[in-house]
Amino acid sequence: MLPKALLSLGLWLRFAAGRDAPEPGPQPSISNSEGDLLFLLDSSASVSHYEFSKVKEFMWDLLRPFTFGPRDVQTGIIHISTTPTMEFPFDRYPSGGALRKAIGATRQLMGDTNTGQALAFAKEKLFSGEAGARPDVPKVLVWVTDGFSTDDISEPMRLLKDLGVTVFIVSTGRGNFLELSAAASQPSEKHLHFVDVDDLPIITQELRAGILDAIQANRLHATDVTSSSFRLTWPKLLSQETGYYSLEYGPRAQPARKSTRQVSGAHTSLVLSDLAPETTYEVALIPESNVHYFPPQTTSVTTLAEEISPVQVLISESGPHSFHVSWAPVLDSVATYQVLYGPLPGNSVKVLQVDGRHNSTVVEHLAPNSTYLVTVTAIYRSGKEKSLSAKACTQEESSRVRHLRFEDAGPNSLKASWDSADGAVLGYRVRCRRHSGPSSVLSVSAEVRSVLLTDLPPGTAGKVCVQPVYGSRPGRRLCRTLRRQPGHAKDALSLAQMQEQTLQLEQQAKLKEYEAAIEQLKNEQIRVQAEERRKTLNEETKQHQARAQYQDKLARQRYDEQMRQQQLANEENLRKQEESVQKQEAMRRATVEREMELRHKNEMLRVEAEARARAKAERENADIIREQIRLKAAEHRQTVLESLKTAGMLFGEGFRAFVTDWDKVTATVAGLTLLAVGVYSAKNATAVAGRYIEARLGKPSLVRETSRITVLEALKHPIKVGKRLTSKAQDALEGVVLSPQLEARVRDIAIATRNTKKNKSLYRNILMYGPPGTGKTLFAKKLAVHSGMDYAIMTGGDVAPWAGRGSQPCTNSSTGPTPVGEASNQPEQFDWAINDRIDEMVNFDLPQLEERERLVRMYFDQHVLKPATEGKQRLKLAQFDYGKKCSEIARLTEGMSGREISQLAVAWQAAAYASEDGVLTEAMMDARVADAVQQHRQKMEWLKTEGAEANKGTERSPVLPFPKGTAV
C-alpha cells in the first residue's frame, strides 16, 4: 500500500484515470529492429524556446519503446541553423537512459533556417562510418520543422530519397503544404504530419508505426500483439516453387517448449495463437531454399497482459441520495476492491473498501440531482491494480402538495386548490376519478395552484389527486375523496357555465405556455447535458494528464534512484579494484626491490672475487710486468730520437738548397710583392666604382625624399616601382582638407602648373607657409604628382653646412625648367634673395570647425571604420552614433592641426588593439581626445615660452641664422 502521506494523492490519481472502457495493457518494447534514425531538428531563431522544449519531449516519447544498440536502432540529431551541426553521432548512446539525458541536454543554436545545407550535411552523415552509420541497414530521416527554409531543399531531398532514405516530416502547421508533400516520402499522407506543437503526442503512435514499417520492411517482425496471439510478417524471399519456411518459436524462459511449423514459400505472414499472456517468445524464421541460401531471421515478441477484472461497471437503483454500484467478473486473485467517487466537476473524492469476494456496494449520502464519477479499482494479491470508471446520476428529491381543498363553484362545478410542493417543480398534474363516468386529467404550470372541475352534478362521488412534476420523475400524489350534495339553484347554471368557459380559456392559454416552457426546458437540459459532457471530458483529460505526469515523475525518480544505486555500486567496485591494484602494485614493488637487493649483493660478491683474483695475479707476475714496461719505454725513446734526426736533416738540406739558388729567391720575392699590390688595388678600385655608380644612379645625398625612379630603387623595390608606373594621375587635393577659399586658390595653382608643363612654359615658384601640420608638404607632393613631374624634398638644415664652402656659393637665377616650392613654418627667416624669387605665396592656416569635422570623419573612416568593417584585423567598433561623435570631437579639437587629428585617429586604433576584446568604445575615444587636447595645450605653452625667448634674442642680434645669399 502507499504511504499515508501519499494516500490521498494516489487515490485521486486512480480516480482521475477512470474511463468508460478498459485501459489497454502495457505497450511492449520494440526489439530486433535494426536501422539508423536521424532527426533533423529545426534549431533556428524562428522556433521559440517553448516549441523547442516541446519538440524534445516529443522526440523522447517517440523513441521510448525502441531498443538501442549496435544491432538495434541507432539515432542521431542534426541542428538546422546558419551552419548545420551534429548534436551527437549514431553510435554514442547505446542505451535509452543515456539517450534521454542527451536529448534533454540539447540546446537551441538559433541562427538562420538553412535547411538545404542541413539536408546535404545529413546525406553525408547517414552514410559516414565516422558518424556511426552502418552500411546495409534502413535509413530513416525525421525532419521536425516550423515549415520555413531560407534556402532550396528540393535537390538535397531528392538525392536523399534516391539513396533509399525514408523521409518523415513533422510540421507545426505553418509551412507550404505542396512543398512539404513533395519533400516527404510517398505516400505523403503517411509520411507528412501537420500538427500544433501542443498536440504532438497525438501523432506519436502513428509516426512510430511508420518508422517501424520503414525499419522492419526487410526483417521479420511482429504486429497485432495481444495477450494470446501475434502476427509475424517477413519480406518475400521464396516462392512456392523455390522452397518453404521453417518457423521455430517458444517461450524464452522455457526453451524445451519450442514448437516448429512449416510455412509455404508463397506466404509472407502468419498468426500464432494460443499463447501465454505476459510471456516473451523467441521466434526464428529459417528459409529453406533450393536455389539460394538465405540467413535465418530472428525476433523477440512479448505478449500483452490478460484482461482482468473489472471489465464492466453497472450503476442501478439510483435515488436522490444513493445508487447501487456493481462490477464483473469476480476473481479469486483479487484481494480487495476500492470504490472511489466524487462529483463532476469537483475535487472531492471519497473511498469505499469492498471485500474481494463481493462485486457490489451501495454508495450513500449523496447530493440529489448530481453527476458522479465512480472508479472501481481491483487490487490483486500480486500488487497489480486495474481500474474502470463509470458515471452515475442521482435523482431529484421529490415531494407532494399540501392542503388540498375544494370550493363550490356552481351547480355542476367544483374548484380544487392546494399549496405548492417543495423543490424545483415544473408543473402539476390533476386527476379526477369518478365512481361512475369518465376520468379527467389536467396539467397546469408551476405558478397555477387551482383548477376548476366541471361535469360534477349533485350526487357525484369520486377522488381528486394532485401530483407535482419534476425534471427527472413525478413527485408523490396527494388525493382527497369528492362527494357532491344535490340541491343547487337552477339560476346559477348559466353563471357557472360562463365561469367555466372563462376558466377553460385561461387554462388552455396557460397550458400552451406550459408546453412552450417544457420545450424550452428540454432544450436547456440538452444544452446543459452537452456542457456537462464537455466539462466531464475536459476534467477527465486533465486528470489523465495529471496521472501521466505523476507516473512519469515516479518513473523518473525510480530511474534516478536506479542510476544512483548503480553509480554507488560502480564506485564501490572501482574502489575495490583500486585497492586490489594498489595491493598488487605494492607486492610487485616489494618483489622487484628484493630482486634488486639480491642482484646487487651477487654483483658485489662477483666484483670482489674478480678484484682479489686480479690482485693475486699482479702480485705473482710483478717482475714480469716491470720488465715489459722497461722494454716498451726504451723502444719508444729510440723511435722518437730517430724521427727527430731524420726531420732535421731533411729541413736543413732543403733550406741550404733554396738559399744557394738566387733565382728561386728573386722569383719568390717578386711574386709576393705583386700579390700584395693586386689585393690592395682591387679593394680600393671597387669602393671608388661603387661610390661613382651610386652617385650617378642613386638618389643625391642632400635629397630627403624624391618621386624620381632610379635604377637602384627599381632593383630594390620592383613591385612598388611597377605600381607607380601603372597608376593614374591623382587629383592635387585628394586627401587634403582646406578651407573653401584656400582650396579654390590652390586648385587654380595646380591647374596652372599642369597646363604650364603641357605647354612647356615658364614655371612659377611657390612659397607655402603656415603652422606645422596644416598640409603644406602634402599639397606640394600632390601638386607634383598631379602635374606629372618628379619632386625632390630638401631641408635647410642639410643645405646650411654647404653654404659658403665653394667659390660660387649661390646663383642669381634658376638655371633650368625646374619649379621650386618652399614649405616653411617660419618664412620670415628666409633670405631676401629667396623671397624675391617667389612668385606665389599661399598661407596654410589651422583648420576651422568645418575643416576639422571633415578631417575627423576622414581619418576615422581610414584608421577605424574601414579596418573594423573589412574584418581582416582584430579591430571592432562598438554601437554608437558615429556622425554625432565626430562632430563633437571636431568642436573639442579647436586649434589642432590636421597632423594632430591624424595622430588622434591612430591613437584610437592603438587603444582598440590594446584592449582585451579589440572593441573601440565611445569612452575610449573620449579618453584619447582628452589626452590629445591636453598635449596640444602643453605644446602651445612650450611654443609661447620659446617665442618669448626668441624675441629677446632678436632684440639683441637681428642677424638671420642663414648666411646671405644661401639658396634653399
mmCIF file with all atom_site columns, N, CA and C in Angstrom, residues 596-606:
data_model
loop_
_atom_site.group_PDB
_atom_site.id
_atom_site.type_symbol
_atom_site.label_atom_id
_atom_site.label_alt_id
_atom_site.label_comp_id
_atom_site.label_asym_id
_atom_site.label_entity_id
_atom_site.label_seq_id
_atom_site.pdbx_PDB_ins_code
_atom_site.Cartn_x
_atom_site.Cartn_y
_atom_site.Cartn_z
_atom_site.occupancy
_atom_site.B_iso_or_equiv
_atom_site.pdbx_formal_charge
_atom_site.auth_seq_id
_atom_site.auth_comp_id
_atom_site.auth_asym_id
_atom_site.auth_atom_id
_atom_site.pdbx_PDB_model_num
ATOM 1  N N  . MET A 1 596 ? 66.279 -6.758  -6.769 1.00 0.00 ? 596 MET A N  1
ATOM 2  C CA . MET A 1 596 ? 67.392 -5.842  -6.981 1.00 0.00 ? 596 MET A CA 1
ATOM 3  C C  . MET A 1 596 ? 68.420 -5.952  -5.862 1.00 0.00 ? 596 MET A C  1
ATOM 4  N N  . GLU A 1 597 ? 67.935 -6.115  -4.630 1.00 0.00 ? 597 GLU A N  1
ATOM 5  C CA . GLU A 1 597 ? 68.852 -6.252  -3.498 1.00 0.00 ? 597 GLU A CA 1
ATOM 6  C C  . GLU A 1 597 ? 69.719 -7.502  -3.643 1.00 0.00 ? 597 GLU A C  1
ATOM 7  N N  . LEU A 1 598 ? 69.085 -8.617  -3.987 1.00 0.00 ? 598 LEU A N  1
ATOM 8  C CA . LEU A 1 598 ? 69.853 -9.845  -4.164 1.00 0.00 ? 598 LEU A CA 1
ATOM 9  C C  . LEU A 1 598 ? 70.812 -9.727  -5.334 1.00 0.00 ? 598 LEU A C  1
ATOM 10 N N  . ARG A 1 599 ? 70.371 -9.106  -6.421 1.00 0.00 ? 599 ARG A N  1
ATOM 11 C CA . ARG A 1 599 ? 71.249 -8.952  -7.569 1.00 0.00 ? 599 ARG A CA 1
ATOM 12 C C  . ARG A 1 599 ? 72.454 -8.072  -7.220 1.00 0.00 ? 599 ARG A C  1
ATOM 13 N N  . HIS A 1 600 ? 72.208 -7.004  -6.416 1.00 0.00 ? 600 HIS A N  1
ATOM 14 C CA . HIS A 1 600 ? 73.302 -6.131  -6.006 1.00 0.00 ? 600 HIS A CA 1
ATOM 15 C C  . HIS A 1 600 ? 74.318 -6.885  -5.161 1.00 0.00 ? 600 HIS A C  1
ATOM 16 N N  . LYS A 1 601 ? 73.810 -7.682  -4.221 1.00 0.00 ? 601 LYS A N  1
ATOM 17 C CA . LYS A 1 601 ? 74.724 -8.467  -3.384 1.00 0.00 ? 601 LYS A CA 1
ATOM 18 C C  . LYS A 1 601 ? 75.556 -9.419  -4.230 1.00 0.00 ? 601 LYS A C  1
ATOM 19 N N  . ASN A 1 602 ? 74.921 -10.093 -5.166 1.00 0.00 ? 602 ASN A N  1
ATOM 20 C CA . ASN A 1 602 ? 75.660 -11.010 -6.042 1.00 0.00 ? 602 ASN A CA 1
ATOM 21 C C  . ASN A 1 602 ? 76.702 -10.276 -6.879 1.00 0.00 ? 602 ASN A C  1
ATOM 22 N N  . GLU A 1 603 ? 76.326 -9.090  -7.387 1.00 0.00 ? 603 GLU A N  1
ATOM 23 C CA . GLU A 1 603 ? 77.266 -8.311  -8.200 1.00 0.00 ? 603 GLU A CA 1
ATOM 24 C C  . GLU A 1 603 ? 78.473 -7.878  -7.368 1.00 0.00 ? 603 GLU A C  1
ATOM 25 N N  . MET A 1 604 ? 78.219 -7.436  -6.120 1.00 0.00 ? 604 MET A N  1
ATOM 26 C CA . MET A 1 604 ? 79.323 -7.028  -5.247 1.00 0.00 ? 604 MET A CA 1
ATOM 27 C C  . MET A 1 604 ? 80.264 -8.198  -4.947 1.00 0.00 ? 604 MET A C  1
ATOM 28 N N  . LEU A 1 605 ? 79.667 -9.354  -4.702 1.00 0.00 ? 605 LEU A N  1
ATOM 29 C CA . LEU A 1 605 ? 80.497 -10.528 -4.450 1.00 0.00 ? 605 LEU A CA 1
ATOM 30 C C  . LEU A 1 605 ? 81.334 -10.884 -5.681 1.00 0.00 ? 605 LEU A C  1
ATOM 31 N N  . ARG A 1 606 ? 80.727 -10.785 -6.863 1.00 0.00 ? 606 ARG A N  1
ATOM 32 C CA . ARG A 1 606 ? 81.477 -11.108 -8.084 1.00 0.00 ? 606 ARG A CA 1
ATOM 33 C C  . ARG A 1 606 ? 82.621 -10.129 -8.297 1.00 0.00 ? 606 ARG A C  1
#
